[in-house]
């Protein structure tokens, strides 16, 4: 297989590898260490599949935003809307669920990060943006769901 690849993590543990096969389809294989101590990440990806490359398009594309939100994210990262793995590589730290999909060599973010307290004005601005991308929140680049950016307000 010669396509792009990503590493799938649960918290700080390597779950397996996601890649495009020669026909640009998404396939997944569990890491040997996950097979010994982990759990299946989906009913469609049982541990019994082991280290074999298994079709995984439906599960991983289900982690991505849809509709207008997907269009906005693709525009932000200058990706074609049909580039599912490119989108997972761009926002995989922040996709829905407990998994992180990261480029090879990238490290998952520690769960020990402190929540960011937002001023009421900043929270109002986020709500009023209706999902539009803001340049930054609290002085840092906006992320989608990073533990370091869970918000609290003095409401």
Short mmCIF file of N, CA and C in Angstrom, two decimals, residues 72-147:
data_model
loop_
_atom_site.label_atom_id
_atom_site.label_comp_id
_atom_site.label_asym_id
_atom_site.label_seq_id
_atom_site.Cartn_x
_atom_site.Cartn_y
_atom_site.Cartn_z
N UNK A 72 -17.09 24.40 5.53
CA UNK A 72 -16.27 25.45 6.16
C UNK A 72 -14.90 24.94 6.57
N UNK A 73 -14.86 23.75 7.15
CA UNK A 73 -13.58 23.19 7.58
C UNK A 73 -12.70 22.92 6.36
N UNK A 74 -13.28 22.37 5.31
CA UNK A 74 -12.50 22.11 4.09
C UNK A 74 -11.96 23.41 3.50
N UNK A 75 -12.77 24.46 3.51
CA UNK A 75 -12.29 25.76 3.02
C UNK A 75 -11.15 26.27 3.89
N UNK A 76 -11.31 26.14 5.19
CA UNK A 76 -10.27 26.62 6.12
C UNK A 76 -8.93 25.94 5.85
N UNK A 77 -8.96 24.63 5.59
CA UNK A 77 -7.73 23.88 5.38
C UNK A 77 -7.38 23.69 3.90
N UNK A 78 -8.15 24.35 3.04
CA UNK A 78 -7.93 24.29 1.58
C UNK A 78 -7.89 22.85 1.08
N UNK A 79 -8.92 22.10 1.46
CA UNK A 79 -9.04 20.70 1.06
C UNK A 79 -10.26 20.52 0.17
N UNK A 80 -10.19 19.63 -0.80
CA UNK A 80 -11.40 19.29 -1.54
C UNK A 80 -12.38 18.58 -0.61
N UNK A 81 -13.65 18.81 -0.77
CA UNK A 81 -14.64 18.24 0.15
C UNK A 81 -14.68 16.73 0.13
N UNK A 82 -14.21 16.09 -0.91
CA UNK A 82 -14.22 14.63 -0.99
C UNK A 82 -12.96 13.98 -0.39
N UNK A 83 -12.03 14.77 0.14
CA UNK A 83 -10.77 14.24 0.68
C UNK A 83 -10.94 13.87 2.15
N UNK A 84 -11.52 12.69 2.38
CA UNK A 84 -11.82 12.26 3.75
C UNK A 84 -10.57 12.08 4.60
N UNK A 85 -9.55 11.41 4.09
CA UNK A 85 -8.34 11.22 4.88
C UNK A 85 -7.63 12.55 5.10
N UNK A 86 -7.61 13.41 4.11
CA UNK A 86 -7.01 14.73 4.30
C UNK A 86 -7.70 15.49 5.41
N UNK A 87 -9.02 15.40 5.46
CA UNK A 87 -9.78 16.07 6.52
C UNK A 87 -9.50 15.44 7.88
N UNK A 88 -9.43 14.12 7.93
CA UNK A 88 -9.08 13.45 9.19
C UNK A 88 -7.68 13.85 9.65
N UNK A 89 -6.74 13.96 8.73
CA UNK A 89 -5.39 14.38 9.10
C UNK A 89 -5.36 15.83 9.59
N UNK A 90 -6.23 16.67 9.01
CA UNK A 90 -6.26 18.09 9.39
C UNK A 90 -6.92 18.32 10.75
N UNK A 91 -8.02 17.62 11.03
CA UNK A 91 -8.77 17.89 12.27
C UNK A 91 -8.91 16.67 13.16
N UNK A 92 -8.15 15.64 12.90
CA UNK A 92 -8.28 14.38 13.64
C UNK A 92 -8.03 14.47 15.12
N UNK A 93 -7.34 15.51 15.58
CA UNK A 93 -7.19 15.70 17.02
C UNK A 93 -8.54 16.07 17.63
N UNK A 94 -9.42 16.62 16.82
CA UNK A 94 -10.66 17.21 17.32
C UNK A 94 -11.92 16.56 16.78
N UNK A 95 -11.82 15.42 16.13
CA UNK A 95 -13.03 14.84 15.55
C UNK A 95 -13.92 14.28 16.66
N UNK A 96 -15.15 13.97 16.30
CA UNK A 96 -16.12 13.46 17.28
C UNK A 96 -15.63 12.16 17.90
N UNK A 97 -15.95 11.97 19.17
CA UNK A 97 -15.61 10.73 19.84
C UNK A 97 -14.32 10.80 20.62
N UNK A 98 -13.90 9.66 21.14
CA UNK A 98 -12.74 9.59 22.04
C UNK A 98 -11.44 9.31 21.32
N UNK A 99 -11.49 9.08 20.02
CA UNK A 99 -10.28 8.76 19.27
C UNK A 99 -9.66 10.02 18.69
N UNK A 100 -8.35 9.98 18.52
CA UNK A 100 -7.61 11.02 17.80
C UNK A 100 -6.98 10.36 16.58
N UNK A 101 -7.08 11.01 15.45
CA UNK A 101 -6.46 10.54 14.22
C UNK A 101 -5.37 11.54 13.88
N UNK A 102 -4.13 11.10 13.94
CA UNK A 102 -2.99 12.00 13.83
C UNK A 102 -2.05 11.58 12.70
N UNK A 103 -1.35 12.55 12.13
CA UNK A 103 -0.32 12.18 11.16
C UNK A 103 0.76 11.34 11.85
N UNK A 104 1.41 10.48 11.08
CA UNK A 104 2.51 9.67 11.61
C UNK A 104 3.53 10.58 12.30
N UNK A 105 3.93 10.24 13.51
CA UNK A 105 4.92 11.02 14.25
C UNK A 105 4.33 12.07 15.17
N UNK A 106 3.07 12.45 15.00
CA UNK A 106 2.44 13.44 15.88
C UNK A 106 2.04 12.76 17.19
N UNK A 107 2.15 13.48 18.27
CA UNK A 107 1.82 12.95 19.58
C UNK A 107 0.45 13.43 20.03
N UNK A 108 -0.33 12.56 20.69
CA UNK A 108 -1.63 13.00 21.22
C UNK A 108 -1.43 14.03 22.32
N UNK A 109 -2.44 14.88 22.50
CA UNK A 109 -2.40 15.90 23.54
C UNK A 109 -2.74 15.26 24.88
N UNK A 110 -2.01 15.63 25.90
CA UNK A 110 -2.25 15.11 27.24
C UNK A 110 -3.62 15.54 27.73
N UNK A 111 -4.33 14.66 28.36
CA UNK A 111 -5.66 14.96 28.92
C UNK A 111 -5.58 15.84 30.16
N UNK A 112 -4.37 16.13 30.65
CA UNK A 112 -4.25 16.89 31.88
C UNK A 112 -4.33 18.41 31.67
N UNK A 113 -4.58 18.84 30.44
CA UNK A 113 -4.66 20.28 30.17
C UNK A 113 -5.83 20.88 30.93
N UNK A 114 -5.66 22.10 31.39
CA UNK A 114 -6.68 22.80 32.15
C UNK A 114 -7.70 23.45 31.22
N UNK A 115 -8.98 23.49 31.64
CA UNK A 115 -9.98 24.18 30.83
C UNK A 115 -9.63 25.66 30.69
N UNK A 116 -10.03 26.24 29.59
CA UNK A 116 -9.81 27.66 29.34
C UNK A 116 -11.06 28.41 29.76
N UNK A 117 -10.92 29.34 30.68
CA UNK A 117 -12.06 30.14 31.10
C UNK A 117 -12.22 31.29 30.12
N UNK A 118 -13.41 31.45 29.60
CA UNK A 118 -13.70 32.50 28.63
C UNK A 118 -14.46 33.63 29.28
N UNK A 119 -14.14 34.83 28.87
CA UNK A 119 -14.93 35.98 29.29
C UNK A 119 -16.30 35.89 28.64
N UNK A 120 -17.29 36.47 29.28
CA UNK A 120 -18.64 36.44 28.73
C UNK A 120 -18.69 36.98 27.30
N UNK A 121 -17.91 38.03 27.02
CA UNK A 121 -17.91 38.63 25.68
C UNK A 121 -17.39 37.65 24.64
N UNK A 122 -16.35 36.88 24.99
CA UNK A 122 -15.79 35.91 24.06
C UNK A 122 -16.78 34.78 23.81
N UNK A 123 -17.42 34.30 24.86
CA UNK A 123 -18.42 33.25 24.71
C UNK A 123 -19.56 33.74 23.82
N UNK A 124 -20.01 34.97 24.02
CA UNK A 124 -21.08 35.55 23.21
C UNK A 124 -20.64 35.61 21.73
N UNK A 125 -19.41 36.02 21.48
CA UNK A 125 -18.90 36.10 20.12
C UNK A 125 -18.89 34.72 19.45
N UNK A 126 -18.50 33.69 20.20
CA UNK A 126 -18.49 32.33 19.66
C UNK A 126 -19.91 31.90 19.30
N UNK A 127 -20.85 32.13 20.20
CA UNK A 127 -22.23 31.74 19.95
C UNK A 127 -22.80 32.50 18.75
N UNK A 128 -22.55 33.79 18.68
CA UNK A 128 -23.07 34.62 17.59
C UNK A 128 -22.42 34.29 16.24
N UNK A 129 -21.27 33.65 16.23
CA UNK A 129 -20.60 33.33 14.96
C UNK A 129 -21.29 32.20 14.22
N UNK A 130 -22.20 31.47 14.91
CA UNK A 130 -22.94 30.36 14.30
C UNK A 130 -22.02 29.36 13.61
N UNK A 131 -20.91 29.02 14.26
CA UNK A 131 -20.02 28.01 13.73
C UNK A 131 -18.96 28.52 12.77
N UNK A 132 -18.97 29.81 12.48
CA UNK A 132 -17.91 30.35 11.63
C UNK A 132 -16.59 30.27 12.38
N UNK A 133 -15.53 30.09 11.65
CA UNK A 133 -14.22 29.97 12.26
C UNK A 133 -13.76 31.33 12.77
N UNK A 134 -13.36 31.37 14.02
CA UNK A 134 -12.78 32.57 14.60
C UNK A 134 -11.27 32.41 14.57
N UNK A 135 -10.55 33.49 14.43
CA UNK A 135 -9.09 33.42 14.35
C UNK A 135 -8.49 32.81 15.61
N UNK A 136 -9.00 33.19 16.76
CA UNK A 136 -8.47 32.64 18.00
C UNK A 136 -9.53 32.75 19.09
N UNK A 137 -9.34 31.94 20.11
CA UNK A 137 -10.19 31.98 21.30
C UNK A 137 -9.25 32.04 22.49
N UNK A 138 -9.35 33.07 23.28
CA UNK A 138 -8.48 33.21 24.43
C UNK A 138 -7.02 33.38 24.05
N UNK A 139 -6.74 33.96 22.87
CA UNK A 139 -5.38 34.21 22.44
C UNK A 139 -4.70 33.04 21.76
N UNK A 140 -5.39 31.90 21.63
CA UNK A 140 -4.81 30.73 20.98
C UNK A 140 -5.64 30.40 19.75
N UNK A 141 -5.02 29.75 18.73
CA UNK A 141 -5.77 29.36 17.55
C UNK A 141 -6.96 28.49 17.94
N UNK A 142 -8.07 28.69 17.26
CA UNK A 142 -9.28 27.94 17.58
C UNK A 142 -9.12 26.48 17.24
N UNK A 143 -9.55 25.61 18.16
CA UNK A 143 -9.59 24.17 17.94
C UNK A 143 -11.04 23.76 18.04
N UNK A 144 -11.35 22.54 17.64
CA UNK A 144 -12.73 22.09 17.65
C UNK A 144 -13.14 21.49 18.99
N UNK A 145 -12.32 20.60 19.57
CA UNK A 145 -12.74 19.97 20.83
C UNK A 145 -11.57 19.58 21.71
N UNK A 146 -10.45 20.21 21.56
CA UNK A 146 -9.26 19.87 22.33
C UNK A 146 -9.52 20.00 23.82
N UNK A 147 -8.99 19.06 24.63
CA UNK A 147 -9.17 19.17 26.07
C UNK A 147 -8.67 20.50 26.61
#
